[in-house]
């Protein structure tokens, strides 16, 4: 039997005055008016009554007084909350790790309560079961850990900290919470040298590590539990239902002006087959819909085509009911991943410097209607490389891309480059002799190789190239790599192993390939502008996870920008050096607009997009260091009897009231 007092000492002092007051009431004299009595029948009762109300008369046996004092005693015992502990803790210290990630919002527990509230109730019951000798601390974790209450034996402080805990939209990472717990339970030595100055900085503090989670985090390798005794309290149902949007993005079609496409992936992480409608909304207006049916563990991809979408736009895809109205949300156990957001950023132009003696195919390719929308080219002769203007331009990185056609600078610029028929530096070399080249392989997974058909090209004189470590082959020929991409101190160099235009013996220009006459040539240049020059960054809005720090770059002359989710209230964010912007209020999923001087300058999106969060079927175990932590079979409980004591007190008060009205004293 154990006791948990619900009153402080001063409150007990006030309570102790209650039985004293009851006893004093029986000593009080009653004020009576003299009454003439025609008979002596009542004299004996009158004398007895005077004796009872005499101040110094001994209290006679009184059933009502006994019942009243017994009721007060029962109330006192109830306030002490007597109870019997069930499964007792092996350690006097407990560390509560409460999962506050997005998957804990799943409503698959009893009464459709979400997992977080269920876990919080379990922790509260455990706190109520503590005695005065036990201490505990509370840590919540999502993608980062937060210590809400350090070690204390004050149950009220633990309950208050537990009330402050909030579930988040963020993914799960338990590492930070484990490190916080490990720092107290497994103190390290002051140094690792092993000399005489190496001392133990604190005594080890063994503790029960109680993890309340659905297990939606990675197994932890290389973690030594030491004095921690891990206990896993699994939260969630094995029959949970969840359809989730795990990917969604939009991009403009480089082959068709004004056209765009949106792509999404839908997964069924639940235990049964589900059917729903997938609807696309552009700038808040319905645009298209499709029906999907997925069995347990299945996934499918969807695409939506958009026409006449040259302006910036926000896109949203929703999972909606297939049986209710057209706009009724799909009701599964986790709602946050039933919505996803993407955006088409406002078109902007990139600066391209072209160093060439003359290249008509290159000039024409950069002046097409599609290229002109995103590119401002500047053509210079190779003599320009020797001017101070070029030196300052290259050092400052004023251009998004520099194309060197059959020439090479003394030092590479601080920007991305594209070399045609030339090598960037001594780290590159020719891997074959000049000769007719046949293309045999294309890396279609790279963005610059999309929508290209190159095997019909004729190349009269070409050579294979060999780059520094990390070089990636984009196009391979019969003699080796023909088109290669290599990283360079944060920049990238693209090298083409053959010339487009050569110079004849008489000094006249001659074609070296028929590529300029193929449809793939302007498409390739658009891919180069989009990927290598950064124009693609101005097309598809980037997506971040909830809680990420968002780093953007706007025009450097702007002092601040306004950032708002959808049509919500904007938040003014100052710009830093070179127009950099950092935004941290990113917990809520949605499409965010960046506005300056009343004009939309950028877009970004916040999406969950986490398979581990959407896969809400709870795990039975997880690996922690060198051991496997299984689901705990029993939960520590405490049986309390204060409710029965209060019921007994009320019963005594009812009996006392009945006896009083029956004039029984």
Short mmCIF file of C-alpha atoms in Angstrom, two decimals, residues 240-244 266-276 292-300 617:
data_model
loop_
_atom_site.label_atom_id
_atom_site.label_comp_id
_atom_site.label_asym_id
_atom_site.label_seq_id
_atom_site.Cartn_x
_atom_site.Cartn_y
_atom_site.Cartn_z
CA UNK A 240 -4.56 1.41 -39.22
CA UNK A 241 -5.72 2.92 -42.54
CA UNK A 242 -3.65 5.44 -44.45
CA UNK A 243 -3.40 6.56 -48.06
CA UNK A 244 -0.55 9.03 -48.47
CA UNK A 266 0.21 7.75 -53.94
CA UNK A 267 0.97 4.92 -51.47
CA UNK A 268 -1.32 2.72 -49.41
CA UNK A 269 0.35 2.15 -46.05
CA UNK A 270 -2.75 0.69 -44.45
CA UNK A 271 -3.80 -2.89 -43.86
CA UNK A 272 -6.70 -2.96 -46.36
CA UNK A 273 -7.58 -1.93 -49.91
CA UNK A 274 -8.61 1.70 -50.36
CA UNK A 275 -10.29 3.72 -53.15
CA UNK A 276 -10.27 7.50 -53.44
CA UNK A 292 -7.23 5.29 -57.75
CA UNK A 293 -7.66 1.92 -56.02
CA UNK A 294 -4.70 0.53 -54.10
CA UNK A 295 -4.23 -2.64 -52.14
CA UNK A 296 -2.21 -2.80 -48.96
CA UNK A 297 1.42 -1.88 -49.65
CA UNK A 298 0.77 -0.78 -53.26
CA UNK A 299 1.70 2.53 -54.87
CA UNK A 300 0.84 4.34 -58.11
CA UNK A 617 1.49 0.62 -38.87
#
